[in-house]
PDB file of C-alpha atoms and ligand atoms in Angstrom:
ATOM      1  CA  MET A 201      -0.043   0.258   0.039  1.00 56.00           C
ATOM      2  CA  GLN A 202       2.476   2.446   1.114  1.00 70.00           C
ATOM      3  CA  MET A 203       4.940   1.642  -1.870  1.00 68.00           C
ATOM      4  CA  ARG A 204       1.560   2.271  -4.152  1.00 74.00           C
ATOM      5  CA  LYS A 205       1.725   5.732  -3.003  1.00 76.00           C
ATOM      6  CA  ILE A 206       5.180   6.531  -3.120  1.00 71.00           C
ATOM      7  CA  ILE A 207       4.989   5.203  -6.838  1.00 69.00           C
ATOM      8  CA  THR A 208       2.127   6.976  -7.400  1.00 70.00           C
ATOM      9  CA  ILE A 209       3.638  10.423  -6.243  1.00 68.00           C
ATOM     10  CA  LEU A 210       6.803   9.750  -8.210  1.00 61.00           C
ATOM     11  CA  MET A 211       4.497   9.156 -11.255  1.00 63.00           C
ATOM     12  CA  PHE A 212       3.030  12.694 -10.877  1.00 62.00           C
ATOM     13  CA  LEU A 213       6.237  14.411  -9.951  1.00 61.00           C
ATOM     14  CA  GLY A 214       7.874  12.611 -13.524  1.00 57.00           C
ATOM     15  CA  LEU A 215       5.205  13.467 -15.780  1.00 53.00           C
ATOM     16  CA  PRO A 216       5.522  17.307 -16.256  1.00 50.00           C
ATOM     17  CA  THR A 217       9.231  16.653 -16.763  1.00 50.00           C
ATOM     18  CA  LEU A 218       8.804  13.833 -19.205  1.00 48.00           C
ATOM     19  CA  GLY A 219       6.203  16.012 -21.341  1.00 43.00           C
ATOM     20  CA  ALA A 220       8.739  18.972 -21.586  1.00 45.00           C
ATOM     21  CA  ALA A 221      11.514  16.742 -22.686  1.00 44.00           C
ATOM     22  CA  SER A 222       9.305  14.823 -25.334  1.00 42.00           C
ATOM     23  CA  SER A 223       8.183  17.858 -27.503  1.00 42.00           C
ATOM     24  CA  ASP A 224      10.071  19.937 -29.877  1.00 55.00           C
ATOM     25  CA  THR A 225      13.478  19.460 -27.957  1.00 75.00           C
ATOM     26  CA  VAL A 226      16.369  19.067 -30.712  1.00 83.00           C
ATOM     27  CA  HIS A 227      18.877  16.377 -30.470  1.00 90.00           C
ATOM     28  CA  LEU A 228      22.214  17.907 -28.889  1.00 96.00           C
ATOM     29  CA  ASP A 229      25.476  16.064 -30.399  1.00 97.00           C
ATOM     30  CA  GLN A 230      28.209  15.801 -27.657  1.00 97.00           C
ATOM     31  CA  PRO A 231      31.828  17.190 -28.501  1.00 97.00           C
ATOM     32  CA  THR A 232      34.746  15.439 -26.692  1.00 97.00           C
ATOM     33  CA  ILE A 233      35.920  18.364 -23.751  1.00 93.00           C
ATOM     34  CA  ASN A 234      39.718  17.867 -22.789  1.00 89.00           C
ATOM     35  CA  LEU A 235      41.181  20.794 -21.379  1.00 87.00           C
ATOM     36  CA  LYS A 236      44.655  19.364 -21.071  1.00 84.00           C
ATOM     37  CA  ASP A 237      45.002  18.875 -24.902  1.00 89.00           C
ATOM     38  CA  MET A 238      46.606  21.929 -25.635  1.00 90.00           C
ATOM     39  CA  ALA A 239      47.277  21.186 -29.451  1.00 95.00           C
ATOM     40  CA  SER A 240      43.329  21.059 -29.595  1.00 96.00           C
ATOM     41  CA  LEU A 241      42.838  24.328 -27.564  1.00 94.00           C
ATOM     42  CA  GLN A 242      45.465  26.204 -29.584  1.00 95.00           C
ATOM     43  CA  ARG A 243      43.696  25.092 -33.049  1.00 97.00           C
ATOM     44  CA  GLY A 244      40.419  26.164 -31.103  1.00 97.00           C
ATOM     45  CA  ALA A 245      42.012  29.544 -30.298  1.00 96.00           C
ATOM     46  CA  ARG A 246      43.008  30.133 -33.676  1.00 96.00           C
ATOM     47  CA  VAL A 247      39.418  29.175 -35.239  1.00 97.00           C
ATOM     48  CA  PHE A 248      37.983  31.444 -32.637  1.00 97.00           C
ATOM     49  CA  ILE A 249      40.053  34.619 -33.165  1.00 95.00           C
ATOM     50  CA  GLU A 250      40.000  34.041 -36.751  1.00 94.00           C
ATOM     51  CA  ASN A 251      36.338  33.469 -37.053  1.00 95.00           C
ATOM     52  CA  CYS A 252      34.520  35.004 -34.071  1.00 95.00           C
ATOM     53  CA  LEU A 253      36.161  37.658 -32.369  1.00 92.00           C
ATOM     54  CA  ASN A 254      34.960  40.270 -35.507  1.00 89.00           C
ATOM     55  CA  CYS A 255      32.071  40.093 -34.155  1.00 93.00           C
ATOM     56  CA  HIS A 256      31.955  38.540 -30.719  1.00 95.00           C
ATOM     57  CA  SER A 257      34.272  39.812 -27.720  1.00 93.00           C
ATOM     58  CA  ALA A 258      35.833  37.246 -25.272  1.00 94.00           C
ATOM     59  CA  GLY A 259      36.111  40.450 -22.610  1.00 91.00           C
ATOM     60  CA  TYR A 260      37.333  38.046 -19.784  1.00 89.00           C
ATOM     61  CA  MET A 261      40.322  37.108 -21.283  1.00 92.00           C
ATOM     62  CA  ARG A 262      43.845  38.605 -22.336  1.00 92.00           C
ATOM     63  CA  TYR A 263      45.993  37.381 -25.208  1.00 93.00           C
ATOM     64  CA  ALA A 264      48.800  37.029 -22.852  1.00 93.00           C
ATOM     65  CA  ARG A 265      47.195  34.753 -20.532  1.00 92.00           C
ATOM     66  CA  MET A 266      45.752  32.765 -23.460  1.00 93.00           C
ATOM     67  CA  ALA A 267      48.981  32.379 -24.695  1.00 91.00           C
ATOM     68  CA  SER A 268      50.532  31.340 -21.385  1.00 88.00           C
ATOM     69  CA  ASP A 269      47.831  29.248 -20.704  1.00 88.00           C
ATOM     70  CA  LEU A 270      47.878  27.277 -23.954  1.00 90.00           C
ATOM     71  CA  GLY A 271      51.781  27.340 -23.977  1.00 88.00           C
ATOM     72  CA  MET A 272      51.730  29.763 -27.350  1.00 92.00           C
ATOM     73  CA  SER A 273      55.015  31.722 -27.927  1.00 93.00           C
ATOM     74  CA  GLU A 274      54.085  35.498 -28.073  1.00 91.00           C
ATOM     75  CA  ASP A 275      55.293  35.361 -31.995  1.00 91.00           C
ATOM     76  CA  ASP A 276      52.613  32.868 -32.832  1.00 91.00           C
ATOM     77  CA  THR A 277      49.719  34.638 -30.749  1.00 93.00           C
ATOM     78  CA  ARG A 278      50.945  37.892 -32.368  1.00 91.00           C
ATOM     79  CA  ALA A 279      50.504  36.188 -35.670  1.00 90.00           C
ATOM     80  CA  LEU A 280      46.755  35.659 -35.160  1.00 88.00           C
ATOM     81  CA  MET A 281      46.153  39.005 -33.716  1.00 88.00           C
ATOM     82  CA  TYR A 282      44.667  42.156 -35.315  1.00 76.00           C
ATOM     83  CA  THR A 283      47.825  44.349 -35.516  1.00 69.00           C
ATOM     84  CA  SER A 284      46.603  46.968 -33.617  1.00 75.00           C
ATOM     85  CA  ASP A 285      45.872  44.964 -30.167  1.00 81.00           C
ATOM     86  CA  LYS A 286      48.666  44.177 -27.733  1.00 89.00           C
ATOM     87  CA  LEU A 287      49.336  41.073 -25.690  1.00 91.00           C
ATOM     88  CA  GLY A 288      48.512  42.676 -22.555  1.00 91.00           C
ATOM     89  CA  GLU A 289      44.654  43.438 -23.797  1.00 91.00           C
ATOM     90  CA  LEU A 290      41.619  41.674 -23.363  1.00 91.00           C
ATOM     91  CA  MET A 291      40.071  40.339 -26.754  1.00 92.00           C
ATOM     92  CA  ASN A 292      37.275  42.872 -27.350  1.00 89.00           C
ATOM     93  CA  VAL A 293      35.859  43.374 -30.533  1.00 85.00           C
ATOM     94  CA  SER A 294      36.610  46.503 -32.945  1.00 74.00           C
ATOM     95  CA  ILE A 295      32.680  46.833 -34.205  1.00 80.00           C
ATOM     96  CA  ASP A 296      30.455  48.950 -32.289  1.00 85.00           C
ATOM     97  CA  GLU A 297      27.495  47.538 -30.502  1.00 85.00           C
ATOM     98  CA  ALA A 298      25.088  50.172 -31.720  1.00 88.00           C
ATOM     99  CA  GLU A 299      26.008  49.410 -35.072  1.00 90.00           C
ATOM    100  CA  ALA A 300      26.045  45.709 -34.743  1.00 90.00           C
ATOM    101  CA  LYS A 301      22.277  46.006 -33.362  1.00 90.00           C
ATOM    102  CA  VAL A 302      21.224  47.826 -36.917  1.00 90.00           C
ATOM    103  CA  TRP A 303      23.112  45.563 -39.128  1.00 90.00           C
ATOM    104  CA  PHE A 304      22.374  42.385 -37.092  1.00 92.00           C
ATOM    105  CA  GLY A 305      19.122  43.501 -35.507  1.00 91.00           C
ATOM    106  CA  THR A 306      20.963  42.258 -32.095  1.00 92.00           C
ATOM    107  CA  ALA A 307      24.060  42.671 -30.769  1.00 91.00           C
ATOM    108  CA  PRO A 308      26.550  39.821 -30.695  1.00 94.00           C
ATOM    109  CA  PRO A 309      27.065  38.848 -26.857  1.00 94.00           C
ATOM    110  CA  ASP A 310      29.878  38.457 -25.621  1.00 95.00           C
ATOM    111  CA  LEU A 311      31.366  34.640 -25.412  1.00 96.00           C
ATOM    112  CA  SER A 312      33.441  34.516 -22.322  1.00 93.00           C
ATOM    113  CA  VAL A 313      31.131  32.508 -20.510  1.00 90.00           C
ATOM    114  CA  ILE A 314      28.777  31.379 -23.060  1.00 94.00           C
ATOM    115  CA  THR A 315      29.701  27.495 -22.523  1.00 92.00           C
ATOM    116  CA  ARG A 316      27.916  27.869 -19.079  1.00 88.00           C
ATOM    117  CA  SER A 317      24.786  29.436 -19.978  1.00 91.00           C
ATOM    118  CA  ARG A 318      24.450  27.189 -23.201  1.00 94.00           C
ATOM    119  CA  LYS A 319      25.567  23.892 -22.854  1.00 93.00           C
ATOM    120  CA  PRO A 320      28.847  22.748 -24.862  1.00 96.00           C
ATOM    121  CA  ALA A 321      26.893  20.128 -26.714  1.00 97.00           C
ATOM    122  CA  TRP A 322      24.486  23.165 -27.449  1.00 97.00           C
ATOM    123  CA  ILE A 323      27.172  25.125 -29.189  1.00 98.00           C
ATOM    124  CA  TYR A 324      28.631  22.603 -30.773  1.00 98.00           C
ATOM    125  CA  THR A 325      25.497  21.525 -32.734  1.00 98.00           C
ATOM    126  CA  TYR A 326      24.481  24.995 -32.993  1.00 98.00           C
ATOM    127  CA  LEU A 327      27.744  25.888 -35.093  1.00 98.00           C
ATOM    128  CA  ARG A 328      26.747  22.691 -37.423  1.00 98.00           C
ATOM    129  CA  SER A 329      23.086  23.414 -37.536  1.00 97.00           C
ATOM    130  CA  PHE A 330      22.837  26.414 -39.778  1.00 98.00           C
ATOM    131  CA  TYR A 331      20.839  25.564 -42.953  1.00 97.00           C
ATOM    132  CA  ALA A 332      19.741  27.602 -46.060  1.00 97.00           C
ATOM    133  CA  ASP A 333      16.597  29.348 -45.291  1.00 96.00           C
ATOM    134  CA  THR A 334      15.733  32.085 -48.265  1.00 95.00           C
ATOM    135  CA  LYS A 335      13.201  33.916 -45.707  1.00 94.00           C
ATOM    136  CA  ARG A 336      15.690  35.077 -43.339  1.00 95.00           C
ATOM    137  CA  PRO A 337      17.809  38.231 -43.707  1.00 93.00           C
ATOM    138  CA  PHE A 338      21.500  36.409 -44.232  1.00 94.00           C
ATOM    139  CA  GLY A 339      19.697  33.590 -46.355  1.00 96.00           C
ATOM    140  CA  VAL A 340      20.327  30.886 -43.536  1.00 97.00           C
ATOM    141  CA  ASN A 341      18.225  29.569 -40.492  1.00 97.00           C
ATOM    142  CA  ASN A 342      19.348  27.308 -37.570  1.00 97.00           C
ATOM    143  CA  THR A 343      17.940  23.841 -36.014  1.00 95.00           C
ATOM    144  CA  VAL A 344      18.888  24.609 -32.777  1.00 95.00           C
ATOM    145  CA  PHE A 345      18.253  28.281 -32.404  1.00 96.00           C
ATOM    146  CA  LYS A 346      15.059  29.437 -34.750  1.00 94.00           C
ATOM    147  CA  ASP A 347      15.336  32.657 -37.038  1.00 95.00           C
ATOM    148  CA  VAL A 348      18.880  33.502 -35.444  1.00 95.00           C
ATOM    149  CA  ALA A 349      20.454  36.711 -36.199  1.00 95.00           C
ATOM    150  CA  MET A 350      24.064  35.051 -36.874  1.00 96.00           C
ATOM    151  CA  PRO A 351      25.369  34.813 -40.277  1.00 96.00           C
ATOM    152  CA  HIS A 352      26.686  31.291 -41.000  1.00 97.00           C
ATOM    153  CA  VAL A 353      30.178  32.672 -40.921  1.00 97.00           C
ATOM    154  CA  LEU A 354      31.954  29.792 -41.179  1.00 98.00           C
ATOM    155  CA  ALA A 355      29.942  28.568 -44.803  1.00 97.00           C
ATOM    156  CA  PRO A 356      33.457  28.887 -46.292  1.00 97.00           C
ATOM    157  CA  TYR A 357      34.679  25.494 -44.574  1.00 98.00           C
ATOM    158  CA  GLN A 358      31.342  23.782 -44.093  1.00 98.00           C
ATOM    159  CA  GLY A 359      29.566  24.555 -47.141  1.00 97.00           C
ATOM    160  CA  VAL A 360      25.718  25.296 -46.992  1.00 97.00           C
ATOM    161  CA  GLN A 361      23.155  22.314 -46.124  1.00 97.00           C
ATOM    162  CA  LYS A 362      19.849  22.177 -47.000  1.00 96.00           C
ATOM    163  CA  ALA A 363      16.864  21.117 -44.677  1.00 95.00           C
ATOM    164  CA  VAL A 364      14.595  18.098 -45.250  1.00 94.00           C
ATOM    165  CA  TYR A 365      11.164  18.826 -43.927  1.00 92.00           C
ATOM    166  CA  ALA A 366       8.489  16.794 -42.208  1.00 89.00           C
ATOM    167  CA  GLU A 367       5.052  17.494 -41.361  1.00 84.00           C
ATOM    168  CA  GLY A 368       4.894  18.287 -37.726  1.00 75.00           C
ATOM    169  CA  HIS A 369       1.928  16.800 -35.336  1.00 76.00           C
ATOM    170  CA  ASN A 370       0.147  20.012 -35.596  1.00 78.00           C
ATOM    171  CA  GLY A 371       0.204  20.259 -39.319  1.00 75.00           C
ATOM    172  CA  ASP A 372       3.412  22.595 -39.717  1.00 78.00           C
ATOM    173  CA  LYS A 373       6.577  21.859 -41.441  1.00 81.00           C
ATOM    174  CA  LYS A 374       9.573  20.849 -39.202  1.00 86.00           C
ATOM    175  CA  VAL A 375      13.346  20.209 -39.901  1.00 91.00           C
ATOM    176  CA  GLU A 376      13.539  16.779 -39.779  1.00 91.00           C
ATOM    177  CA  LYS A 377      17.542  16.712 -41.147  1.00 93.00           C
ATOM    178  CA  LEU A 378      19.783  18.530 -42.652  1.00 95.00           C
ATOM    179  CA  LEU A 379      21.863  17.564 -45.771  1.00 95.00           C
ATOM    180  CA  PRO A 380      25.026  19.026 -47.519  1.00 93.00           C
ATOM    181  CA  ASP A 381      24.293  21.058 -50.510  1.00 94.00           C
ATOM    182  CA  GLN A 382      26.547  23.486 -51.857  1.00 94.00           C
ATOM    183  CA  LEU A 383      29.935  22.189 -50.731  1.00 94.00           C
ATOM    184  CA  GLY A 384      32.978  23.924 -48.566  1.00 96.00           C
ATOM    185  CA  SER A 385      36.621  23.374 -48.321  1.00 97.00           C
ATOM    186  CA  MET A 386      35.976  20.808 -45.343  1.00 97.00           C
ATOM    187  CA  ASN A 387      34.281  17.416 -45.484  1.00 96.00           C
ATOM    188  CA  THR A 388      31.829  16.605 -42.649  1.00 96.00           C
ATOM    189  CA  ALA A 389      34.698  14.852 -40.698  1.00 97.00           C
ATOM    190  CA  GLU A 390      37.310  17.662 -40.816  1.00 98.00           C
ATOM    191  CA  PHE A 391      34.466  20.283 -40.097  1.00 98.00           C
ATOM    192  CA  ASP A 392      33.205  18.668 -36.968  1.00 98.00           C
ATOM    193  CA  ALA A 393      36.696  18.176 -35.342  1.00 98.00           C
ATOM    194  CA  MET A 394      37.537  21.867 -36.063  1.00 98.00           C
ATOM    195  CA  ILE A 395      34.081  23.090 -34.700  1.00 98.00           C
ATOM    196  CA  ASN A 396      35.357  20.257 -31.264  1.00 98.00           C
ATOM    197  CA  ASP A 397      38.372  22.430 -31.041  1.00 98.00           C
ATOM    198  CA  LEU A 398      36.630  25.586 -31.234  1.00 98.00           C
ATOM    199  CA  VAL A 399      34.202  24.733 -28.334  1.00 98.00           C
ATOM    200  CA  ASN A 400      36.967  22.935 -26.383  1.00 95.00           C
ATOM    201  CA  PHE A 401      38.624  26.376 -26.699  1.00 96.00           C
ATOM    202  CA  MET A 402      35.478  28.360 -25.723  1.00 96.00           C
ATOM    203  CA  VAL A 403      34.809  26.284 -22.404  1.00 94.00           C
ATOM    204  CA  TYR A 404      38.658  26.899 -21.527  1.00 93.00           C
ATOM    205  CA  VAL A 405      37.905  30.607 -21.881  1.00 94.00           C
ATOM    206  CA  GLY A 406      35.136  30.117 -19.222  1.00 91.00           C
ATOM    207  CA  GLU A 407      36.835  28.507 -16.840  1.00 81.00           C
ATOM    208  CA  PRO A 408      39.610  31.316 -15.698  1.00 69.00           C
ATOM    209  CA  ALA A 409      36.358  33.400 -15.609  1.00 59.00           C
ATOM    210  CA  LYS A 410      34.880  30.820 -12.638  1.00 54.00           C
ATOM    211  CA  LEU A 411      38.033  31.381 -11.219  1.00 54.00           C
ATOM    212  CA  VAL A 412      37.515  34.940 -10.650  1.00 59.00           C
ATOM    213  CA  ARG A 413      34.305  34.715  -9.128  1.00 62.00           C
ATOM    214  CA  TYR A 414      35.777  31.890  -6.312  1.00 62.00           C
ATOM    215  CA  ASN A 415      38.510  34.307  -5.219  1.00 67.00           C
ATOM    216  CA  ILE A 416      35.648  37.398  -4.926  1.00 79.00           C
ATOM    217  CA  GLY A 417      33.777  34.248  -2.660  1.00 83.00           C
ATOM    218  CA  ILE A 418      36.920  34.029  -0.770  1.00 85.00           C
ATOM    219  CA  TYR A 419      37.735  37.679  -0.473  1.00 88.00           C
ATOM    220  CA  VAL A 420      33.832  38.066   0.688  1.00 91.00           C
ATOM    221  CA  LEU A 421      34.338  35.419   3.432  1.00 93.00           C
ATOM    222  CA  VAL A 422      37.633  36.745   4.676  1.00 94.00           C
ATOM    223  CA  PHE A 423      35.400  40.123   5.101  1.00 95.00           C
ATOM    224  CA  ILE A 424      32.619  38.563   6.997  1.00 96.00           C
ATOM    225  CA  VAL A 425      35.073  36.453   9.635  1.00 96.00           C
ATOM    226  CA  LEU A 426      37.022  39.920  10.156  1.00 96.00           C
ATOM    227  CA  LEU A 427      33.907  41.782  10.506  1.00 96.00           C
ATOM    228  CA  ALA A 428      32.459  39.099  12.859  1.00 97.00           C
ATOM    229  CA  SER A 429      35.550  39.080  15.158  1.00 96.00           C
ATOM    230  CA  LEU A 430      35.687  42.911  15.369  1.00 96.00           C
ATOM    231  CA  LEU A 431      32.030  42.978  16.363  1.00 96.00           C
ATOM    232  CA  TYR A 432      32.597  40.331  18.764  1.00 96.00           C
ATOM    233  CA  MET A 433      35.317  42.371  20.422  1.00 95.00           C
ATOM    234  CA  LEU A 434      32.992  45.401  20.508  1.00 94.00           C
ATOM    235  CA  LYS A 435      30.443  43.879  22.387  1.00 93.00           C
ATOM    236  CA  ARG A 436      32.974  42.950  24.946  1.00 93.00           C
ATOM    237  CA  GLU A 437      34.275  46.241  25.238  1.00 92.00           C
ATOM    238  CA  TYR A 438      30.605  47.569  25.602  1.00 91.00           C
ATOM    239  CA  TRP A 439      29.744  44.677  28.683  1.00 91.00           C
ATOM    240  CA  LYS A 440      32.952  45.019  30.314  1.00 89.00           C
ATOM    241  CA  ASP A 441      31.786  47.590  33.038  1.00 84.00           C
ATOM    242  CA  VAL A 442      27.998  46.122  33.237  1.00 80.00           C
ATOM    243  CA  HIS A 443      29.125  43.320  35.301  1.00 66.00           C
TER     244      HIS A 443
HETATM  245  C1  HEC B1312      29.237  38.573 -38.281  1.00 89.06           C
HETATM  246  C2  HEC B1312      29.038  38.483 -37.146  1.00 89.06           C
HETATM  247  C3  HEC B1312      29.171  37.264 -36.480  1.00 89.06           C
HETATM  248  C4  HEC B1312      30.174  36.546 -36.531  1.00 89.06           C
HETATM  249  C5  HEC B1312      31.539  36.446 -37.702  1.00 89.06           C
HETATM  250  C6  HEC B1312      29.795  35.361 -35.451  1.00 89.06           C
HETATM  251  N1  HEC B1312      28.721  35.643 -34.888  1.00 89.06           N
HETATM  252 FE1  HEC B1312      27.982  34.269 -33.064  1.00 89.06          FE
HETATM  253  N2  HEC B1312      26.663  35.655 -33.254  1.00 89.06           N
HETATM  254  C7  HEC B1312      26.298  37.002 -34.063  1.00 89.06           C
HETATM  255  C8  HEC B1312      24.849  37.712 -33.798  1.00 89.06           C
HETATM  256  C9  HEC B1312      24.543  38.917 -34.330  1.00 89.06           C
HETATM  257  C10 HEC B1312      24.392  36.980 -32.705  1.00 89.06           C
HETATM  258  C11 HEC B1312      22.849  36.842 -31.903  1.00 89.06           C
HETATM  259  C12 HEC B1312      21.935  36.284 -32.572  1.00 89.06           C
HETATM  260  C13 HEC B1312      20.645  36.113 -31.958  1.00 89.06           C
HETATM  261  O1  HEC B1312      20.248  36.548 -30.427  1.00 89.06           O
HETATM  262  O2  HEC B1312      19.492  35.945 -32.907  1.00 89.06           O
HETATM  263  C14 HEC B1312      25.526  35.670 -32.834  1.00 89.06           C
HETATM  264  C15 HEC B1312      24.929  34.512 -31.550  1.00 89.06           C
HETATM  265  C16 HEC B1312      26.019  33.452 -31.058  1.00 89.06           C
HETATM  266  C17 HEC B1312      25.677  32.694 -30.181  1.00 89.06           C
HETATM  267  C18 HEC B1312      24.239  32.394 -29.375  1.00 89.06           C
HETATM  268  C19 HEC B1312      24.328  33.145 -28.041  1.00 89.06           C
HETATM  269  C20 HEC B1312      23.138  33.033 -27.360  1.00 89.06           C
HETATM  270  O3  HEC B1312      22.506  34.152 -27.575  1.00 89.06           O
HETATM  271  O4  HEC B1312      23.057  31.888 -26.820  1.00 89.06           O
HETATM  272  C21 HEC B1312      26.869  31.712 -30.003  1.00 89.06           C
HETATM  273  C22 HEC B1312      27.319  30.458 -29.345  1.00 89.06           C
HETATM  274  C23 HEC B1312      27.602  32.599 -31.147  1.00 89.06           C
HETATM  275  N3  HEC B1312      27.236  33.190 -31.774  1.00 89.06           N
HETATM  276  C24 HEC B1312      28.939  31.450 -31.554  1.00 89.06           C
HETATM  277  C25 HEC B1312      29.829  32.330 -32.547  1.00 89.06           C
HETATM  278  C26 HEC B1312      31.152  31.639 -32.734  1.00 89.06           C
HETATM  279  C27 HEC B1312      31.688  30.484 -32.169  1.00 89.06           C
HETATM  280  C28 HEC B1312      31.467  32.375 -33.579  1.00 89.06           C
HETATM  281  C29 HEC B1312      32.652  31.901 -34.616  1.00 89.06           C
HETATM  282  C30 HEC B1312      32.855  30.689 -35.403  1.00 89.06           C
HETATM  283  C31 HEC B1312      30.533  33.193 -34.221  1.00 89.06           C
HETATM  284  N4  HEC B1312      29.515  33.552 -33.223  1.00 89.06           N
HETATM  285  C32 HEC B1312      31.038  34.145 -35.007  1.00 89.06           C
HETATM  286  C33 HEC B1312      27.147  37.270 -35.098  1.00 89.06           C
HETATM  287  C34 HEC B1312      28.049  36.855 -35.563  1.00 89.06           C
END
């Protein structure tokens, strides 16, 4: 009897989550994240700086820190950077936020900690899921991020995919799968490997920011302990003459 009640309660608790998971969620592919793989992180850094940093910033990261963390020489790092930037500078963008808003309708967000708000699997799938859609301003849509304002900047490598549609259960068209249409300079395996390196690098970029947050936490704790002991001493001082 008791057991049956528990099972019933568990079922009620479980039902809403099951419902939410089954409808409209897109399958996400899992990248291999390995922050000890320096070669992968270095390749990812190159892809990021060459293809993303002209619109997105990674404003928590300095070139110099990246170079020393990833074991890159100063010369290699300088070769990647825009000439006007210095090694000690933050990875900021040169485009103006207000202008970007006019061009894209939305300003490209800072990507420093994107792998924590969006999971690595989401970003890995997102960057591989652009497809041709003539109804969109840049001619592409995305299965993971519907009506996204970002152009398919990696089209030279991946090419352009076309969507195969299926009828959804409520009668509307749904993207069933994506097929290669116009070819890029890479095949699918090469492109996936490049995006894996890129996402690996983006996870690394999100980590130092986490460390900064932990440091602040420690200062706050030290402050609270100091304050408490001061207040305690004050209390003793006040009550000294009362007894
Ligand atoms: C030409 C400018 C441009 C370039 C280059 C670009 N993006 Fe974007 N990106 C955008 C814009 C604009 C958005 C905002 C999309 C929206 O909100 O609809 C965006 C959104 C994103 C998002 C989703 C952010 C969110 O809201 O969760 C990710 C992740 C992303 N970009 C990653 C990248 C990566 C990685 C690269 C490099 C391979 C890159 N982008 C290159 C313009 C760009």
